[in-house]
mmCIF file with all atom_site columns, C-alpha atoms in Angstrom:
data_model
loop_
_atom_site.group_PDB
_atom_site.id
_atom_site.type_symbol
_atom_site.label_atom_id
_atom_site.label_alt_id
_atom_site.label_comp_id
_atom_site.label_asym_id
_atom_site.label_entity_id
_atom_site.label_seq_id
_atom_site.pdbx_PDB_ins_code
_atom_site.Cartn_x
_atom_site.Cartn_y
_atom_site.Cartn_z
_atom_site.occupancy
_atom_site.B_iso_or_equiv
_atom_site.pdbx_formal_charge
_atom_site.auth_seq_id
_atom_site.auth_comp_id
_atom_site.auth_asym_id
_atom_site.auth_atom_id
_atom_site.pdbx_PDB_model_num
ATOM 1   C CA . ARG K 1 1   ? 154.204 82.604 86.005  1.00 0.00 ? 23  ARG K CA 1
ATOM 2   C CA . GLU K 1 2   ? 153.479 85.822 84.521  1.00 0.00 ? 24  GLU K CA 1
ATOM 3   C CA . LEU K 1 3   ? 150.298 84.936 82.737  1.00 0.00 ? 25  LEU K CA 1
ATOM 4   C CA . GLN K 1 4   ? 149.016 84.237 86.353  1.00 0.00 ? 26  GLN K CA 1
ATOM 5   C CA . GLU K 1 5   ? 150.088 87.865 86.826  1.00 0.00 ? 27  GLU K CA 1
ATOM 6   C CA . ALA K 1 6   ? 148.106 89.292 83.718  1.00 0.00 ? 28  ALA K CA 1
ATOM 7   C CA . ASP K 1 7   ? 145.176 87.197 84.826  1.00 0.00 ? 29  ASP K CA 1
ATOM 8   C CA . LYS K 1 8   ? 144.811 88.690 88.297  1.00 0.00 ? 30  LYS K CA 1
ATOM 9   C CA . ARG K 1 9   ? 145.057 92.309 85.980  1.00 0.00 ? 31  ARG K CA 1
ATOM 10  C CA . LYS K 1 10  ? 143.152 91.424 83.711  1.00 0.00 ? 32  LYS K CA 1
ATOM 11  C CA . PRO K 1 11  ? 139.599 93.035 84.737  1.00 0.00 ? 33  PRO K CA 1
ATOM 12  C CA . PHE K 1 12  ? 135.764 91.735 85.422  1.00 0.00 ? 34  PHE K CA 1
ATOM 13  C CA . LYS K 1 13  ? 134.030 91.806 83.081  1.00 0.00 ? 35  LYS K CA 1
ATOM 14  C CA . TYR K 1 14  ? 130.180 91.276 84.143  1.00 0.00 ? 36  TYR K CA 1
ATOM 15  C CA . ASP K 1 15  ? 126.577 91.606 81.977  1.00 0.00 ? 37  ASP K CA 1
ATOM 16  C CA . VAL K 1 16  ? 124.952 94.741 82.795  1.00 0.00 ? 38  VAL K CA 1
ATOM 17  C CA . ASP K 1 17  ? 122.655 94.084 80.332  1.00 0.00 ? 39  ASP K CA 1
ATOM 18  C CA . GLY K 1 18  ? 121.869 91.119 81.849  1.00 0.00 ? 40  GLY K CA 1
ATOM 19  C CA . TYR K 1 19  ? 120.877 91.835 85.434  1.00 0.00 ? 41  TYR K CA 1
ATOM 20  C CA . ASP K 1 20  ? 117.682 92.750 85.240  1.00 0.00 ? 42  ASP K CA 1
ATOM 21  C CA . ILE K 1 21  ? 117.056 89.849 83.055  1.00 0.00 ? 43  ILE K CA 1
ATOM 22  C CA . ILE K 1 22  ? 118.444 87.080 85.234  1.00 0.00 ? 44  ILE K CA 1
ATOM 23  C CA . THR K 1 23  ? 117.471 89.606 89.276  1.00 0.00 ? 45  THR K CA 1
ATOM 24  C CA . ASN K 1 24  ? 113.444 89.194 87.593  1.00 0.00 ? 46  ASN K CA 1
ATOM 25  C CA . ALA K 1 25  ? 113.702 85.363 86.335  1.00 0.00 ? 47  ALA K CA 1
ATOM 26  C CA . ILE K 1 26  ? 115.264 85.100 89.905  1.00 0.00 ? 48  ILE K CA 1
ATOM 27  C CA . ASN K 1 27  ? 112.724 86.614 91.915  1.00 0.00 ? 49  ASN K CA 1
ATOM 28  C CA . ASP K 1 28  ? 110.009 84.960 89.518  1.00 0.00 ? 50  ASP K CA 1
ATOM 29  C CA . LEU K 1 29  ? 111.164 81.209 90.313  1.00 0.00 ? 51  LEU K CA 1
ATOM 30  C CA . LEU K 1 30  ? 112.265 81.686 94.524  1.00 0.00 ? 52  LEU K CA 1
ATOM 31  C CA . ASN K 1 31  ? 108.008 82.979 94.721  1.00 0.00 ? 53  ASN K CA 1
ATOM 32  C CA . GLN K 1 32  ? 107.277 79.616 93.114  1.00 0.00 ? 54  GLN K CA 1
ATOM 33  C CA . TYR K 1 33  ? 109.199 78.553 95.887  1.00 0.00 ? 55  TYR K CA 1
ATOM 34  C CA . PRO K 1 34  ? 106.000 75.542 96.722  1.00 0.00 ? 56  PRO K CA 1
ATOM 35  C CA . GLY K 1 35  ? 107.475 75.581 100.793 1.00 0.00 ? 57  GLY K CA 1
ATOM 36  C CA . LEU K 1 36  ? 106.395 79.607 101.123 1.00 0.00 ? 58  LEU K CA 1
ATOM 37  C CA . LEU K 1 37  ? 103.093 80.091 102.792 1.00 0.00 ? 59  LEU K CA 1
ATOM 38  C CA . GLU K 1 38  ? 99.827  81.468 101.204 1.00 0.00 ? 60  GLU K CA 1
ATOM 39  C CA . GLY K 1 39  ? 100.479 85.648 101.081 1.00 0.00 ? 61  GLY K CA 1
ATOM 40  C CA . GLU K 1 40  ? 104.070 85.377 101.932 1.00 0.00 ? 62  GLU K CA 1
ATOM 41  C CA . GLN K 1 41  ? 107.272 86.396 99.395  1.00 0.00 ? 63  GLN K CA 1
ATOM 42  C CA . ILE K 1 42  ? 110.256 86.270 98.611  1.00 0.00 ? 64  ILE K CA 1
ATOM 43  C CA . LYS K 1 43  ? 111.094 90.162 98.214  1.00 0.00 ? 65  LYS K CA 1
ATOM 44  C CA . PHE K 1 44  ? 114.624 91.983 96.497  1.00 0.00 ? 66  PHE K CA 1
ATOM 45  C CA . SER K 1 45  ? 115.923 93.463 98.763  1.00 0.00 ? 67  SER K CA 1
ATOM 46  C CA . THR K 1 46  ? 114.176 94.530 100.742 1.00 0.00 ? 68  THR K CA 1
ATOM 47  C CA . LEU K 1 47  ? 112.903 93.553 104.875 1.00 0.00 ? 69  LEU K CA 1
ATOM 48  C CA . GLY K 1 48  ? 111.208 94.703 107.526 1.00 0.00 ? 70  GLY K CA 1
ATOM 49  C CA . GLU K 1 49  ? 112.943 95.238 110.491 1.00 0.00 ? 71  GLU K CA 1
ATOM 50  C CA . GLU K 1 50  ? 111.783 91.860 112.449 1.00 0.00 ? 72  GLU K CA 1
ATOM 51  C CA . SER K 1 51  ? 110.862 89.514 109.692 1.00 0.00 ? 73  SER K CA 1
ATOM 52  C CA . GLY K 1 52  ? 110.648 89.087 106.120 1.00 0.00 ? 74  GLY K CA 1
ATOM 53  C CA . ILE K 1 53  ? 112.868 87.066 102.865 1.00 0.00 ? 75  ILE K CA 1
ATOM 54  C CA . ALA K 1 54  ? 114.720 88.556 100.351 1.00 0.00 ? 76  ALA K CA 1
ATOM 55  C CA . PHE K 1 55  ? 116.937 87.989 97.860  1.00 0.00 ? 77  PHE K CA 1
ATOM 56  C CA . TYR K 1 56  ? 119.706 90.316 97.368  1.00 0.00 ? 78  TYR K CA 1
ATOM 57  C CA . PRO K 1 57  ? 122.618 90.068 94.233  1.00 0.00 ? 79  PRO K CA 1
ATOM 58  C CA . VAL K 1 58  ? 126.091 90.222 95.027  1.00 0.00 ? 80  VAL K CA 1
ATOM 59  C CA . THR K 1 59  ? 127.745 91.688 92.364  1.00 0.00 ? 81  THR K CA 1
ATOM 60  C CA . GLY K 1 60  ? 125.128 91.065 89.680  1.00 0.00 ? 82  GLY K CA 1
ATOM 61  C CA . ALA K 1 61  ? 126.450 88.780 87.065  1.00 0.00 ? 83  ALA K CA 1
ATOM 62  C CA . ALA K 1 62  ? 130.272 88.236 86.267  1.00 0.00 ? 84  ALA K CA 1
ATOM 63  C CA . ILE K 1 63  ? 132.156 86.766 83.110  1.00 0.00 ? 85  ILE K CA 1
ATOM 64  C CA . SER K 1 64  ? 133.148 83.751 84.015  1.00 0.00 ? 86  SER K CA 1
ATOM 65  C CA . SER K 1 65  ? 135.074 82.921 79.960  1.00 0.00 ? 87  SER K CA 1
ATOM 66  C CA . GLU K 1 66  ? 134.001 84.042 76.611  1.00 0.00 ? 88  GLU K CA 1
ATOM 67  C CA . LYS K 1 67  ? 134.559 82.824 73.938  1.00 0.00 ? 89  LYS K CA 1
ATOM 68  C CA . VAL K 1 68  ? 134.196 85.257 70.373  1.00 0.00 ? 90  VAL K CA 1
ATOM 69  C CA . SER K 1 69  ? 134.289 82.949 65.970  1.00 0.00 ? 91  SER K CA 1
ATOM 70  C CA . VAL K 1 70  ? 135.386 84.666 63.152  1.00 0.00 ? 92  VAL K CA 1
ATOM 71  C CA . THR K 1 71  ? 131.669 85.566 62.448  1.00 0.00 ? 93  THR K CA 1
ATOM 72  C CA . GLY K 1 72  ? 131.265 87.075 65.660  1.00 0.00 ? 94  GLY K CA 1
ATOM 73  C CA . LYS K 1 73  ? 129.477 85.111 67.835  1.00 0.00 ? 95  LYS K CA 1
ATOM 74  C CA . VAL K 1 74  ? 130.177 85.498 71.516  1.00 0.00 ? 96  VAL K CA 1
ATOM 75  C CA . ASN K 1 75  ? 129.302 82.871 73.682  1.00 0.00 ? 97  ASN K CA 1
ATOM 76  C CA . GLN K 1 76  ? 129.104 83.876 77.333  1.00 0.00 ? 98  GLN K CA 1
ATOM 77  C CA . LEU K 1 77  ? 129.631 81.809 80.894  1.00 0.00 ? 99  LEU K CA 1
ATOM 78  C CA . CYS K 1 78  ? 127.931 83.566 83.518  1.00 0.00 ? 100 CYS K CA 1
ATOM 79  C CA . ASN K 1 79  ? 127.209 84.098 86.777  1.00 0.00 ? 101 ASN K CA 1
ATOM 80  C CA . TYR K 1 80  ? 125.353 85.579 88.855  1.00 0.00 ? 102 TYR K CA 1
ATOM 81  C CA . PRO K 1 81  ? 125.729 85.207 93.129  1.00 0.00 ? 103 PRO K CA 1
ATOM 82  C CA . PHE K 1 82  ? 123.016 85.440 95.454  1.00 0.00 ? 104 PHE K CA 1
ATOM 83  C CA . TYR K 1 83  ? 122.229 84.959 98.942  1.00 0.00 ? 105 TYR K CA 1
ATOM 84  C CA . ILE K 1 84  ? 118.820 84.983 100.971 1.00 0.00 ? 106 ILE K CA 1
ATOM 85  C CA . VAL K 1 85  ? 117.683 86.132 103.784 1.00 0.00 ? 107 VAL K CA 1
ATOM 86  C CA . TYR K 1 86  ? 115.322 84.687 105.970 1.00 0.00 ? 108 TYR K CA 1
ATOM 87  C CA . ARG K 1 87  ? 115.082 87.634 108.994 1.00 0.00 ? 109 ARG K CA 1
ATOM 88  C CA . THR K 1 88  ? 113.003 86.291 112.007 1.00 0.00 ? 110 THR K CA 1
ATOM 89  C CA . ALA K 1 89  ? 112.937 87.411 115.841 1.00 0.00 ? 111 ALA K CA 1
ATOM 90  C CA . THR K 1 90  ? 111.171 84.225 117.261 1.00 0.00 ? 112 THR K CA 1
ATOM 91  C CA . GLU K 1 91  ? 113.666 83.128 119.686 1.00 0.00 ? 113 GLU K CA 1
ATOM 92  C CA . SER K 1 92  ? 111.990 79.001 119.667 1.00 0.00 ? 114 SER K CA 1
ATOM 93  C CA . ALA K 1 93  ? 114.552 76.160 118.805 1.00 0.00 ? 115 ALA K CA 1
ATOM 94  C CA . ASN K 1 94  ? 111.870 74.788 116.599 1.00 0.00 ? 116 ASN K CA 1
ATOM 95  C CA . SER K 1 95  ? 111.007 77.929 114.478 1.00 0.00 ? 117 SER K CA 1
ATOM 96  C CA . LYS K 1 96  ? 115.341 78.163 114.178 1.00 0.00 ? 118 LYS K CA 1
ATOM 97  C CA . ILE K 1 97  ? 115.254 73.943 113.455 1.00 0.00 ? 119 ILE K CA 1
ATOM 98  C CA . ASP K 1 98  ? 112.077 74.940 110.335 1.00 0.00 ? 120 ASP K CA 1
ATOM 99  C CA . ILE K 1 99  ? 113.490 78.178 109.337 1.00 0.00 ? 121 ILE K CA 1
ATOM 100 C CA . LYS K 1 100 ? 117.127 76.582 108.008 1.00 0.00 ? 122 LYS K CA 1
ATOM 101 C CA . GLU K 1 101 ? 115.117 73.292 106.896 1.00 0.00 ? 123 GLU K CA 1
ATOM 102 C CA . PHE K 1 102 ? 112.994 76.551 104.388 1.00 0.00 ? 124 PHE K CA 1
ATOM 103 C CA . LEU K 1 103 ? 116.185 77.654 103.425 1.00 0.00 ? 125 LEU K CA 1
ATOM 104 C CA . ASP K 1 104 ? 117.597 74.465 103.123 1.00 0.00 ? 126 ASP K CA 1
ATOM 105 C CA . ASN K 1 105 ? 114.877 72.635 100.822 1.00 0.00 ? 127 ASN K CA 1
ATOM 106 C CA . LEU K 1 106 ? 114.545 76.364 99.097  1.00 0.00 ? 128 LEU K CA 1
ATOM 107 C CA . GLY K 1 107 ? 118.523 75.315 98.051  1.00 0.00 ? 129 GLY K CA 1
ATOM 108 C CA . ARG K 1 108 ? 117.626 71.090 96.437  1.00 0.00 ? 130 ARG K CA 1
ATOM 109 C CA . TRP K 1 109 ? 114.162 72.770 95.151  1.00 0.00 ? 131 TRP K CA 1
ATOM 110 C CA . LEU K 1 110 ? 116.753 75.261 93.320  1.00 0.00 ? 132 LEU K CA 1
ATOM 111 C CA . GLU K 1 111 ? 119.123 72.830 92.419  1.00 0.00 ? 133 GLU K CA 1
ATOM 112 C CA . ARG K 1 112 ? 115.987 69.910 90.931  1.00 0.00 ? 134 ARG K CA 1
ATOM 113 C CA . GLN K 1 113 ? 116.416 68.181 93.771  1.00 0.00 ? 135 GLN K CA 1
ATOM 114 C CA . THR K 1 114 ? 113.381 66.251 95.252  1.00 0.00 ? 136 THR K CA 1
ATOM 115 C CA . ILE K 1 115 ? 112.464 67.807 98.098  1.00 0.00 ? 137 ILE K CA 1
ATOM 116 C CA . LYS K 1 116 ? 109.531 66.744 101.066 1.00 0.00 ? 138 LYS K CA 1
ATOM 117 C CA . ILE K 1 117 ? 108.059 69.637 102.189 1.00 0.00 ? 139 ILE K CA 1
ATOM 118 C CA . GLY K 1 118 ? 105.010 68.388 105.014 1.00 0.00 ? 140 GLY K CA 1
ATOM 119 C CA . SER K 1 119 ? 103.352 64.766 103.482 1.00 0.00 ? 141 SER K CA 1
ATOM 120 C CA . GLU K 1 120 ? 103.848 66.118 99.445  1.00 0.00 ? 142 GLU K CA 1
ATOM 121 C CA . THR K 1 121 ? 107.310 65.374 97.919  1.00 0.00 ? 143 THR K CA 1
ATOM 122 C CA . TYR K 1 122 ? 108.130 68.981 94.806  1.00 0.00 ? 144 TYR K CA 1
ATOM 123 C CA . LYS K 1 123 ? 110.796 68.228 91.979  1.00 0.00 ? 145 LYS K CA 1
ATOM 124 C CA . LEU K 1 124 ? 111.687 72.653 89.634  1.00 0.00 ? 146 LEU K CA 1
ATOM 125 C CA . PRO K 1 125 ? 110.315 71.140 86.499  1.00 0.00 ? 147 PRO K CA 1
ATOM 126 C CA . GLY K 1 126 ? 113.218 73.183 84.850  1.00 0.00 ? 148 GLY K CA 1
ATOM 127 C CA . TYR K 1 127 ? 113.877 76.778 85.232  1.00 0.00 ? 149 TYR K CA 1
ATOM 128 C CA . PRO K 1 128 ? 112.531 79.141 83.063  1.00 0.00 ? 150 PRO K CA 1
ATOM 129 C CA . VAL K 1 129 ? 112.970 80.615 79.143  1.00 0.00 ? 151 VAL K CA 1
ATOM 130 C CA . LEU K 1 130 ? 114.360 83.807 79.418  1.00 0.00 ? 152 LEU K CA 1
ATOM 131 C CA . THR K 1 131 ? 115.072 85.727 76.301  1.00 0.00 ? 153 THR K CA 1
ATOM 132 C CA . ASP K 1 132 ? 118.044 87.842 74.743  1.00 0.00 ? 154 ASP K CA 1
ATOM 133 C CA . GLY K 1 133 ? 119.860 84.101 74.220  1.00 0.00 ? 155 GLY K CA 1
ATOM 134 C CA . ARG K 1 134 ? 120.553 83.754 77.903  1.00 0.00 ? 156 ARG K CA 1
ATOM 135 C CA . THR K 1 135 ? 119.773 80.340 78.961  1.00 0.00 ? 157 THR K CA 1
ATOM 136 C CA . ILE K 1 136 ? 120.162 78.847 82.826  1.00 0.00 ? 158 ILE K CA 1
ATOM 137 C CA . THR K 1 137 ? 122.620 75.822 82.898  1.00 0.00 ? 159 THR K CA 1
ATOM 138 C CA . GLU K 1 138 ? 122.567 75.593 86.833  1.00 0.00 ? 160 GLU K CA 1
ATOM 139 C CA . ILE K 1 139 ? 121.732 76.432 90.420  1.00 0.00 ? 161 ILE K CA 1
ATOM 140 C CA . VAL K 1 140 ? 123.964 75.847 92.889  1.00 0.00 ? 162 VAL K CA 1
ATOM 141 C CA . ARG K 1 141 ? 123.904 76.401 96.562  1.00 0.00 ? 163 ARG K CA 1
ATOM 142 C CA . GLN K 1 142 ? 127.751 77.931 98.934  1.00 0.00 ? 164 GLN K CA 1
ATOM 143 C CA . ALA K 1 143 ? 126.619 76.375 101.616 1.00 0.00 ? 165 ALA K CA 1
ATOM 144 C CA . PRO K 1 144 ? 124.141 75.383 103.822 1.00 0.00 ? 166 PRO K CA 1
ATOM 145 C CA . ALA K 1 145 ? 121.758 77.583 105.480 1.00 0.00 ? 167 ALA K CA 1
ATOM 146 C CA . TYR K 1 146 ? 123.196 79.066 108.923 1.00 0.00 ? 168 TYR K CA 1
ATOM 147 C CA . LEU K 1 147 ? 122.794 82.017 111.179 1.00 0.00 ? 169 LEU K CA 1
ATOM 148 C CA . ASP K 1 148 ? 124.263 84.943 110.558 1.00 0.00 ? 170 ASP K CA 1
ATOM 149 C CA . TYR K 1 149 ? 123.248 87.782 112.897 1.00 0.00 ? 171 TYR K CA 1
ATOM 150 C CA . VAL K 1 150 ? 121.678 88.586 115.544 1.00 0.00 ? 172 VAL K CA 1
ATOM 151 C CA . SER K 1 151 ? 120.490 92.227 117.159 1.00 0.00 ? 173 SER K CA 1
ATOM 152 C CA . GLU K 1 152 ? 121.013 93.115 120.421 1.00 0.00 ? 174 GLU K CA 1
ATOM 153 C CA . ASN K 1 153 ? 116.583 92.619 120.802 1.00 0.00 ? 175 ASN K CA 1
ATOM 154 C CA . ASN K 1 154 ? 117.111 88.786 118.761 1.00 0.00 ? 176 ASN K CA 1
ATOM 155 C CA . VAL K 1 155 ? 116.205 89.662 116.302 1.00 0.00 ? 177 VAL K CA 1
ATOM 156 C CA . GLN K 1 156 ? 118.606 86.894 113.969 1.00 0.00 ? 178 GLN K CA 1
ATOM 157 C CA . ASN K 1 157 ? 119.235 86.647 109.905 1.00 0.00 ? 179 ASN K CA 1
ATOM 158 C CA . TRP K 1 158 ? 119.012 83.585 108.632 1.00 0.00 ? 180 TRP K CA 1
ATOM 159 C CA . VAL K 1 159 ? 121.418 83.171 105.520 1.00 0.00 ? 181 VAL K CA 1
ATOM 160 C CA . ILE K 1 160 ? 122.033 80.762 102.470 1.00 0.00 ? 182 ILE K CA 1
ATOM 161 C CA . SER K 1 161 ? 123.961 81.331 99.940  1.00 0.00 ? 183 SER K CA 1
ATOM 162 C CA . PHE K 1 162 ? 123.739 80.903 94.856  1.00 0.00 ? 184 PHE K CA 1
ATOM 163 C CA . VAL K 1 163 ? 125.006 80.908 92.347  1.00 0.00 ? 185 VAL K CA 1
ATOM 164 C CA . PHE K 1 164 ? 122.962 81.659 89.406  1.00 0.00 ? 186 PHE K CA 1
ATOM 165 C CA . ARG K 1 165 ? 125.084 79.807 85.478  1.00 0.00 ? 187 ARG K CA 1
ATOM 166 C CA . TYR K 1 166 ? 123.829 81.164 82.944  1.00 0.00 ? 188 TYR K CA 1
ATOM 167 C CA . ARG K 1 167 ? 124.800 80.638 79.157  1.00 0.00 ? 189 ARG K CA 1
ATOM 168 C CA . ASN K 1 168 ? 124.488 84.324 77.170  1.00 0.00 ? 190 ASN K CA 1
ATOM 169 C CA . ILE K 1 169 ? 125.121 83.626 73.111  1.00 0.00 ? 191 ILE K CA 1
ATOM 170 C CA . PHE K 1 170 ? 125.025 86.292 70.862  1.00 0.00 ? 192 PHE K CA 1
ATOM 171 C CA . TYR K 1 171 ? 126.070 88.207 67.991  1.00 0.00 ? 193 TYR K CA 1
ATOM 172 C CA . ARG K 1 172 ? 128.765 91.059 68.212  1.00 0.00 ? 194 ARG K CA 1
ATOM 173 C CA . ASN K 1 173 ? 128.632 93.351 65.885  1.00 0.00 ? 195 ASN K CA 1
ATOM 174 C CA . LYS K 1 174 ? 132.383 94.064 64.416  1.00 0.00 ? 196 LYS K CA 1
#
């Protein structure tokens, strides 16, 4: 019990230097999604009043575990939670189904599952190479896409959340 109490008091640590590296990698990866229409883009933290697709980080890159060797080699496992919002003013039931399918397919694709869009099948062949000793281990959905909010003028926010997991290996100066 004392160990549990000590863990609760332990402050969260973040991979502050990795924030831009991970954010840029997610941005690039999302905009390679084959389900995007020509000219459509998933933007970072930017939505129009009635439409758009954007991704938002939740907390930045939290270090979930860290091991340090006697030589100063640091091996961190990090989680970067984020969510995607698809905003629309559509009232069509079919459009709502299409939006949910778009987001759920995006989730499957990020998890490197095979997806079907129209008559074509796609699978993300691999994750991008990161810099500074970081490597992506996986991207996982936290839940299926869902309708999160409807405004008075029927603008809707559809949401899906993810955790981007990666390893950060470097040497710490003693």
